[in-house]
XYZ file of C-alpha atoms in Angstrom:
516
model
C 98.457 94.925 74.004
C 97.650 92.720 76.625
C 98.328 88.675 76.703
C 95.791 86.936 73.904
C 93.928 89.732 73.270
C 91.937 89.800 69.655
C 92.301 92.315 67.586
C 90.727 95.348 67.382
C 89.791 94.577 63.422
C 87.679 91.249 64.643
C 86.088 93.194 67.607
C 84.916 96.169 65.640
C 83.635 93.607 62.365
C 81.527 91.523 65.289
C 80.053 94.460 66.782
C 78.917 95.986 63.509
C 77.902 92.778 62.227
C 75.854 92.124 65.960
C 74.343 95.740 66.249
C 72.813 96.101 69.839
C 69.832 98.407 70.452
C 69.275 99.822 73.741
C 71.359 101.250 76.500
C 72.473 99.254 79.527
C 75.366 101.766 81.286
C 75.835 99.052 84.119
C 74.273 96.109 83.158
C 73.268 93.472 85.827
C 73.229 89.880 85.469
C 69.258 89.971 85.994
C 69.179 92.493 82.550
C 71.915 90.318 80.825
C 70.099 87.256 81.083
C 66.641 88.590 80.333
C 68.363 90.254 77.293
C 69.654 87.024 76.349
C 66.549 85.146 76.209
C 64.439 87.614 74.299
C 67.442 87.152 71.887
C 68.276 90.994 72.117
C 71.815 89.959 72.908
C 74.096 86.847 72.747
C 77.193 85.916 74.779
C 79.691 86.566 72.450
C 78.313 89.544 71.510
C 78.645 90.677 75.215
C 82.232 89.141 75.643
C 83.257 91.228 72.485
C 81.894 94.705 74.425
C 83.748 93.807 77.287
C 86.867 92.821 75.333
C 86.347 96.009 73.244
C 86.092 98.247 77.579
C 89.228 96.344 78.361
C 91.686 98.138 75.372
C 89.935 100.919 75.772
C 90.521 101.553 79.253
C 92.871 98.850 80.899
C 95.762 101.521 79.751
C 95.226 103.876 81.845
C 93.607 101.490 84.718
C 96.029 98.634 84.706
C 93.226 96.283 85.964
C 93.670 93.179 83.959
C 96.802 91.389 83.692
C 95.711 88.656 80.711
C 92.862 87.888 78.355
C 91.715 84.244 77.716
C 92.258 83.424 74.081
C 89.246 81.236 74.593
C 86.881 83.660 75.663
C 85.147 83.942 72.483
C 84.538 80.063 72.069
C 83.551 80.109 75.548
C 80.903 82.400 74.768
C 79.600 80.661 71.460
C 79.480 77.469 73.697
C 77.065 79.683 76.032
C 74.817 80.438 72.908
C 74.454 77.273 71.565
C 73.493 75.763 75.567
C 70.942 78.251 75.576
C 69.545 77.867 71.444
C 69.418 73.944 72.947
C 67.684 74.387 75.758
C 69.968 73.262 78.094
C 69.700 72.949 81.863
C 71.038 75.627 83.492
C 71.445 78.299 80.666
C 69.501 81.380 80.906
C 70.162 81.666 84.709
C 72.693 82.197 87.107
C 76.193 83.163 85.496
C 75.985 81.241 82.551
C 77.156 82.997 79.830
C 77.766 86.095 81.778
C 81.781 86.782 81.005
C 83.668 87.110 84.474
C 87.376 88.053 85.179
C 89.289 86.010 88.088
C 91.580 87.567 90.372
C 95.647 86.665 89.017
C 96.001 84.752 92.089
C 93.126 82.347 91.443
C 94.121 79.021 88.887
C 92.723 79.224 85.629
C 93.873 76.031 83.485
C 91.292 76.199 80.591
C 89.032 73.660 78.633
C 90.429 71.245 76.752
C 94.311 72.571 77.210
C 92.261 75.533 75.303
C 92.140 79.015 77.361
C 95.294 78.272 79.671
C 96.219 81.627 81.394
C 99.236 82.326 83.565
C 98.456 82.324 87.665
C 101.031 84.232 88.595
C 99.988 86.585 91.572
C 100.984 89.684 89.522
C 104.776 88.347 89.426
C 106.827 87.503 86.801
C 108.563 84.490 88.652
C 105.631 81.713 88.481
C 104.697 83.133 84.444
C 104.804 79.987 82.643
C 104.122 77.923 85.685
C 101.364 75.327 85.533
C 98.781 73.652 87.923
C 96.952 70.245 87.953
C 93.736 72.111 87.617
C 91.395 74.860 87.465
C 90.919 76.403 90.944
C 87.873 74.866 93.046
C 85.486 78.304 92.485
C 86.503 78.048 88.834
C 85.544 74.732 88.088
C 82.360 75.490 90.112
C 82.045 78.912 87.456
C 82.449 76.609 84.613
C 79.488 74.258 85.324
C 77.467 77.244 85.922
C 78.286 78.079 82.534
C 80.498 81.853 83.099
C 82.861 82.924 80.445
C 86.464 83.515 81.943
C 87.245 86.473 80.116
C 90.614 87.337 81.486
C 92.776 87.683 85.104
C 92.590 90.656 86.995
C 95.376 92.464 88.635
C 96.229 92.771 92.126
C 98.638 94.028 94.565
C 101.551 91.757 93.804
C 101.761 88.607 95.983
C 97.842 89.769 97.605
C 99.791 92.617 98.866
C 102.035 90.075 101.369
C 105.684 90.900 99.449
C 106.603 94.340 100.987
C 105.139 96.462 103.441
C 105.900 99.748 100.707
C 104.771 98.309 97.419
C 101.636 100.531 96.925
C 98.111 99.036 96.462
C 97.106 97.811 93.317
C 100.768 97.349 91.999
C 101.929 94.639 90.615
C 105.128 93.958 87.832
C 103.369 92.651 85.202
C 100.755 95.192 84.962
C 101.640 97.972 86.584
C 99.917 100.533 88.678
C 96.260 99.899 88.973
C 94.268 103.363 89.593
C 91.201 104.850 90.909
C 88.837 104.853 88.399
C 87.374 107.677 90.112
C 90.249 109.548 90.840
C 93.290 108.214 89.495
C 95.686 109.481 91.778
C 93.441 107.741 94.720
C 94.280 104.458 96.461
C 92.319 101.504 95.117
C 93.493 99.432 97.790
C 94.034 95.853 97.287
C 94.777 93.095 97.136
C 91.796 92.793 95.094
C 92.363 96.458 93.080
C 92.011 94.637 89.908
C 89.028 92.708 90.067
C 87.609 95.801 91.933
C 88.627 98.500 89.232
C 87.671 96.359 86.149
C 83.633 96.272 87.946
C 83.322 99.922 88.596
C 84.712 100.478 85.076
C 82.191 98.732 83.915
C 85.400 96.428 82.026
C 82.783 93.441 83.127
C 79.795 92.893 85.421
C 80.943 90.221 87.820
C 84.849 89.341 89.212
C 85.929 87.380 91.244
C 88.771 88.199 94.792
C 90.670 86.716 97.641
C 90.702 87.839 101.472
C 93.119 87.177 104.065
C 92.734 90.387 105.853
C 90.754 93.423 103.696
C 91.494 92.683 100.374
C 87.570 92.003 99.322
C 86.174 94.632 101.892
C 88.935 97.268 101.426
C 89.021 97.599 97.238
C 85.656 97.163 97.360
C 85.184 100.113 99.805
C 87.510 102.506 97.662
C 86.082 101.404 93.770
C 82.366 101.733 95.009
C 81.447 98.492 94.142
C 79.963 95.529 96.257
C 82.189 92.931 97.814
C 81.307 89.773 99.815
C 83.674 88.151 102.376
C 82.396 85.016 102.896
C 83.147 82.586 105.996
C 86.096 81.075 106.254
C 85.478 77.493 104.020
C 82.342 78.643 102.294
C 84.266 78.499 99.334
C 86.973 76.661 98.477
C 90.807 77.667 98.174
C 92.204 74.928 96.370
C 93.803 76.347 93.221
C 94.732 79.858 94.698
C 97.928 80.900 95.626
C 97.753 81.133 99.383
C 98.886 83.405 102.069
C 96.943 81.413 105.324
C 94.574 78.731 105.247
C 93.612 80.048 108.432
C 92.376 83.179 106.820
C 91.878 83.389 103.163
C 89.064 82.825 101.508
C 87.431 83.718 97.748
C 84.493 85.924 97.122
C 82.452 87.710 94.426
C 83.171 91.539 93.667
C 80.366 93.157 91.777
C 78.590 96.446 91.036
C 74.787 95.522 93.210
C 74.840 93.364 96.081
C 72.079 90.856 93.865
C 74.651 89.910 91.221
C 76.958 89.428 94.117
C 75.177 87.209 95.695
C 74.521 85.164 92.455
C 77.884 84.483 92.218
C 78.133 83.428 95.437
C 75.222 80.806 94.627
C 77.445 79.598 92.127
C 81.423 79.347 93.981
C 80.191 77.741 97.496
C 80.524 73.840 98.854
C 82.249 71.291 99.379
C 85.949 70.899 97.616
C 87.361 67.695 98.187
C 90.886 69.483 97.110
C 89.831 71.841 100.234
C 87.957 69.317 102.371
C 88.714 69.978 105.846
C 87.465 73.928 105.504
C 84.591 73.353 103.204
C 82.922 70.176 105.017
C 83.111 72.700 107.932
C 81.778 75.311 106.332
C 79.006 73.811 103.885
C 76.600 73.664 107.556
C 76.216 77.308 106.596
C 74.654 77.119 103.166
C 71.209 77.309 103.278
C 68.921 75.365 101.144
C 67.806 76.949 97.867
C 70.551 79.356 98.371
C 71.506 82.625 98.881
C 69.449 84.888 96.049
C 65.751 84.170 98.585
C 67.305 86.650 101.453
C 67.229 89.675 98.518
C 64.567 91.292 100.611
C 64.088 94.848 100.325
C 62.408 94.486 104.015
C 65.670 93.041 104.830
C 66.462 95.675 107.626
C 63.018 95.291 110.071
C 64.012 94.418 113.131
C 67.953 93.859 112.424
C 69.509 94.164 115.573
C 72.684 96.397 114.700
C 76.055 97.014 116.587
C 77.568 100.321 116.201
C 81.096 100.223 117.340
C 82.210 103.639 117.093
C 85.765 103.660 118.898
C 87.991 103.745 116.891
C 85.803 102.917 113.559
C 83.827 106.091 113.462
C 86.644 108.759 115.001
C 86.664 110.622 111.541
C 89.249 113.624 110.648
C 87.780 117.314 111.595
C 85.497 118.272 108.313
C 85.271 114.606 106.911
C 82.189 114.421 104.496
C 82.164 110.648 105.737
C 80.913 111.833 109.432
C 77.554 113.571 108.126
C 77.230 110.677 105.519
C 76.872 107.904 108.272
C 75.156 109.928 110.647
C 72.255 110.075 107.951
C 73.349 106.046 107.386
C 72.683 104.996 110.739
C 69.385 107.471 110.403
C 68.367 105.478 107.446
C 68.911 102.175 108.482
C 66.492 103.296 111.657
C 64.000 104.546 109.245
C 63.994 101.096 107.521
C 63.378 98.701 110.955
C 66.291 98.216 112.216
C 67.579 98.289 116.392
C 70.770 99.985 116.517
C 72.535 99.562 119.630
C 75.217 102.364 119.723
C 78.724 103.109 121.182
C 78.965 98.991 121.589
C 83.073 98.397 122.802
C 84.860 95.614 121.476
C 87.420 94.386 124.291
C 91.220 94.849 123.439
C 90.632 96.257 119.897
C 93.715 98.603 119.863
C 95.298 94.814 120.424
C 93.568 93.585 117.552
C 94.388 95.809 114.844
C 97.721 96.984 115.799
C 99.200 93.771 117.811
C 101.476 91.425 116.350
C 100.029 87.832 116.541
C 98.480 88.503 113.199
C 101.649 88.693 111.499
C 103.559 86.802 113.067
C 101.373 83.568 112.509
C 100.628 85.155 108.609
C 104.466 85.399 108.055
C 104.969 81.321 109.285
C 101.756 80.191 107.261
C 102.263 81.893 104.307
C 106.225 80.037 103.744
C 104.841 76.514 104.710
C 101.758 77.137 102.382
C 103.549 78.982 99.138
C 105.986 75.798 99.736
C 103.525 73.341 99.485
C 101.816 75.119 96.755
C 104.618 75.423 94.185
C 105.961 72.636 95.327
C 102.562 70.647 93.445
C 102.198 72.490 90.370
C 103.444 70.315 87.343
C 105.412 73.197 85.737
C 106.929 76.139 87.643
C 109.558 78.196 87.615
C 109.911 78.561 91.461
C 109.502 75.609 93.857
C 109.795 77.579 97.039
C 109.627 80.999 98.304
C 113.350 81.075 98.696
C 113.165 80.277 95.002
C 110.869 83.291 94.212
C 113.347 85.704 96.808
C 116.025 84.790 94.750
C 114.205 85.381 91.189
C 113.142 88.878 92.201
C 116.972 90.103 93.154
C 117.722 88.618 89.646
C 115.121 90.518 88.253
C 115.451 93.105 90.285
C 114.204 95.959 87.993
C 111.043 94.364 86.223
C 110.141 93.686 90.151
C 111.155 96.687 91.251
C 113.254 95.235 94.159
C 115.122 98.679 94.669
C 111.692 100.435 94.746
C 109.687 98.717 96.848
C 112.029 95.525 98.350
C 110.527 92.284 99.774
C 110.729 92.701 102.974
C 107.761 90.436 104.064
C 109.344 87.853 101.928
C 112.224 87.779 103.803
C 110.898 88.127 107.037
C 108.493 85.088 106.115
C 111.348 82.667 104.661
C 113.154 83.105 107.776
C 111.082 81.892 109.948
C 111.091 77.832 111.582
C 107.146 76.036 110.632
C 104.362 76.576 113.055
C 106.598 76.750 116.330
C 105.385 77.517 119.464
C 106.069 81.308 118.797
C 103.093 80.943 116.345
C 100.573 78.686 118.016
C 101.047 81.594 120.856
C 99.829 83.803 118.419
C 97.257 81.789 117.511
C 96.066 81.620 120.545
C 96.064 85.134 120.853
C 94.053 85.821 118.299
C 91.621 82.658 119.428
C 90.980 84.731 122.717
C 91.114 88.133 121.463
C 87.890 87.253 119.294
C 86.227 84.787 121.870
C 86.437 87.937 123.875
C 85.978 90.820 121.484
C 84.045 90.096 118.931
C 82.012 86.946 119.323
C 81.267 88.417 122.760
C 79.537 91.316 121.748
C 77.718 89.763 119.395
C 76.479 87.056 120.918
C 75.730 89.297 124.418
C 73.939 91.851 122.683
C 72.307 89.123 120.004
C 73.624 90.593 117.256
C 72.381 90.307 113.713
C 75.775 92.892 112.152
C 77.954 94.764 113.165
C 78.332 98.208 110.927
C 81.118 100.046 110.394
C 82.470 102.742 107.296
C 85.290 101.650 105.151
C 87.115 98.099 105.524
C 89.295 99.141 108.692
C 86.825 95.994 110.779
C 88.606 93.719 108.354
C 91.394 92.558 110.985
C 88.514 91.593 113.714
C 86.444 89.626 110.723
C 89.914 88.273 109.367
C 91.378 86.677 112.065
C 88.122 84.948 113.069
C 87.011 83.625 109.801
C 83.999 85.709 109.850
C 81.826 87.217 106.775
C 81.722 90.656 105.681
C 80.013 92.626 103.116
C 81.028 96.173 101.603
C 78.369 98.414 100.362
C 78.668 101.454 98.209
C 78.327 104.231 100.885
C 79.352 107.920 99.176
C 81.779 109.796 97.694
C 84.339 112.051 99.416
C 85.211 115.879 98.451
C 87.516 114.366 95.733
C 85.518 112.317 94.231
C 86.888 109.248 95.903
C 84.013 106.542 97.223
C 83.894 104.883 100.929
C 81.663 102.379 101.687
C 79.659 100.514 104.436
C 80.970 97.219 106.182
C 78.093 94.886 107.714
C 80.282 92.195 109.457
C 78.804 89.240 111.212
C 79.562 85.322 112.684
C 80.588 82.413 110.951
C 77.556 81.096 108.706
C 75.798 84.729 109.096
C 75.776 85.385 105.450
C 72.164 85.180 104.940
C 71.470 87.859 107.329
C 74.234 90.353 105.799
C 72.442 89.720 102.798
C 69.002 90.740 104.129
C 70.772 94.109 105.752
C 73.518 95.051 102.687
C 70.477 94.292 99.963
C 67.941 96.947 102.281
C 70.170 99.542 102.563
C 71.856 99.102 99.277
C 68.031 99.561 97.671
C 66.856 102.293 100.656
C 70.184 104.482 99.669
C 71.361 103.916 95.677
C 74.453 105.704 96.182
C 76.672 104.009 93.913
C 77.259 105.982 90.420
C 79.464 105.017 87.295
C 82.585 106.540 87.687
C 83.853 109.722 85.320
C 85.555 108.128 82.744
C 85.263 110.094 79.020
C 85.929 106.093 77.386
C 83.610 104.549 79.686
C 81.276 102.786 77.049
C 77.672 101.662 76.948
C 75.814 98.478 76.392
C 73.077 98.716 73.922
C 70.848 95.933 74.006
């Protein structure tokens, strides 16, 4: 049973006490709320379902790592905002129950709802920070219930370079929910998983390089990689300020984009990123560029070496083919075989790594170094833990290697500001080149492999369900753009996500559904 969960007496007496009526499969947070205020459904009622999908299916999908033992309070606290009236409820995410990646701080209300942040390890279980993370506290006033922490690939996936995706120690192997012997890809598996599970509507992930776009891409689901700042990182266990960032992961690109309403500005725990950033939020938000005319006149950039150079008999090559054809169809200019200067360079070079290996040590330092309670002060501490506990962690298995390599290296020496540097030109060159040259409004690509170009520039990506391959196993669509260019990735993932309607629920036998 997993951390604080309730029992299964108490879930099944609610529900048959609180009968629901009608069917919601995948319910959005549009349905949710309207189902809340024709008093159809309450918030505890719908935090009981979800906590009744989690036992049923987190054991064989290993996608959340811990329940909040508040969760139910939170969600009586919902219903008795909205049977008052006040400002706020009925809208937004309040009372919709959301689960928050394991890497993200979640302190609780009141010293009530405390969950471990722990990055999937068991070294910092039991550590402790000053506060809830910036996009927490920013879900809280919007009124969300934190239902729980989702797994991830252990450490965001920046431990070892053989740990598999969506692996973690303290909750094992997440899978595929449709195929479980499939990749989820990380480091957001968790978050990812529990959505297309329909284990809760809305979740929220972290980004330094793929980890929105990529699970996203692999769990059919919608993820949004906002700019670099948009939203804050205080309160999440970092790999490179340079580079991560927090975004929403959620089953239709609107309820996506609510969340995002919700988690953006200004962090004075963050403040140097989000002052930058906040230029780019537009006024009265992000939910007005929901157009379903989104794509007219879009001007497109189809980079197909080496994004589109699918295997012989791929179903993915006659899928976009007839992508590109729609997206056409619905207004937009696509300017084809576009070259991005020095790509190989990009995705394959080293300067990524080697300035990710130097950040990451100076930032975990600093990190554990300010939470009240922890176990491990410094990533030598947390090396050390792991060869102690060398089983649970699976040291033999999958070793640290990227640990290792990190703690040994010497600050941001002049090794790293080369790299830096590197990657400063490579997109000045690459990327914001082509955009800017050819007055780009996207640039579209299958899967998450443009991650490293929109990673190392700070840029905004969004991943769109986009089929299913001969096994059953989704890919989707990647609109990537500049700094501040959400609004228009909106406008272009909302078009095509309504022109299209690929995604489906996935094929699992326990899957339950909402009836309302």
């Amino acid at each position: 049973m997993l951390p604080s969960s309730p029992s299964p007496l108490l879930l099944l007496i609610t529900l048959l006490l609180f009968p629901l009526s009608m069917s919601l499969t995948e319910p959005t947070i549009s349905s949710l709320q309207a189902a809340f205020a024709d008093n159809r459904l309450t918030s505890k009622q719908l935090t009981l379902f979800y906590l009744t999908q989690i036992k049923n299916l987190n054991p064989t999908l290993h996608s959340v790592v811990e329940l909040n033992p508040n969760a139910i309070n939170e969600a009586e606290a919902a219903d008795d905002d909205r049977k008052r009236g006040k400002q706020g409820s009925g809208e937004g995410v309040h009372g919709i129950p959301i689960l928050i990646k394991d890497n993200i701080v979640v302190n609780g209300v009141n010293s009530k709802g405390f969950m471990n942040t722990s990055a999937g390890s068991f070294a910092l279980v039991g550590a402790r920070a000053r506060r809830d993370a910036g996009v927490v506290r920013r879900l809280r006033r919007g009124g969300a219930v934190v239902i729980g922490k989702a797994s991830l690939s252990e450490w965001a996936n920046f431990r070892s370079t053989t740990a598999p995706s969506g692996w973690c120690a303290r909750s094992g192997q997440g899978r595929n929910p449709y195929n479980l012997s499939a990749d989820p890809c990380g480091s957001s598996s968790g978050s990812a998983i529990s959505v297309a599970a329909n284990m809760v509507s809305v979740s929220l992930g972290t980004e330094t390089d793929g980890s929105i776009l990529c699970p996203s891409s692999s769990n059919s689901v919608v993820g949004i990689k906002p700019t670099l700042g948009l939203t804050s990182r205080a309160g999440v266990i970092p790999i490179s300020p340079r580079q991560d960032t927090v975004g929403p992961i959620c089953r239709t690109v609107s309820d996506a984009v609510q969340v995002l309403d919700v988690i953006v500005g200004f962090d004075k725990h963050d403040a140097e990123a989000t002052k930058a950033a906040s230029i780019y939020i537009p006024v009265g938000g992000y939910k007005q560029f929901l157009k379903h005319n989104g794509l007219r006149t879009k001007r497109l950039g189809i980079v197909r070496n080496p994004f589109f150079n699918f295997a012989k008999g791929s179903p993915l090559a006659p899928a976009f083919k007839n992508h590109l054809r729609t997206l056409r169809r619905y207004g937009a200019v696509l300017l084809d075989n576009l070259e991005i200067a020095n790509i190989s360079t990009i995705l394959y070079g080293a300067a990524e790594m080697t300035a990710l290996e130097a950040e990451f040590k100076v930032s975990l330092n600093k990190y554990l170094k300010e939470l009240i309670i922890s176990p491990a002060r410094s990533l030598a501490d947390v090396i050390a833990f792991n060869d102690k506990h060398s089983v649970e962690e699976k040291i033999k298995e999958y070793g640290q290697d990227v640990f290792i390599a990190s703690e040994a290296t010497k600050g941001i020496d002049a090794e790293v500001e080369k790299a830096r540097a590197t990657m400063e030109e490579l997109t000045r060159n690459g990327f914001e080149k082509i955009v800017l040259e050819y007055e780009l409004d996207a640039v579209v690509t299958p899967g998450a492999g443009f991650s490293s170009v929109l990673a190392i520039g700070g840029f905004p990506g969004i991943s769109v369900p986009a089929g299913y391959d001969e096994n059953g196993v989704p890919f989707g669509i990647c609109f990537g753009g500049l700094k501040g260019y959400e609004p228009r990735l909106i406008e272009i993932a909302f078009a095509f996500e309504q022109a299209t309607k690929i995604r489906k629920p996935p094929p699992l036998h326990a899957q339950g559904s909402l009836y309302i």
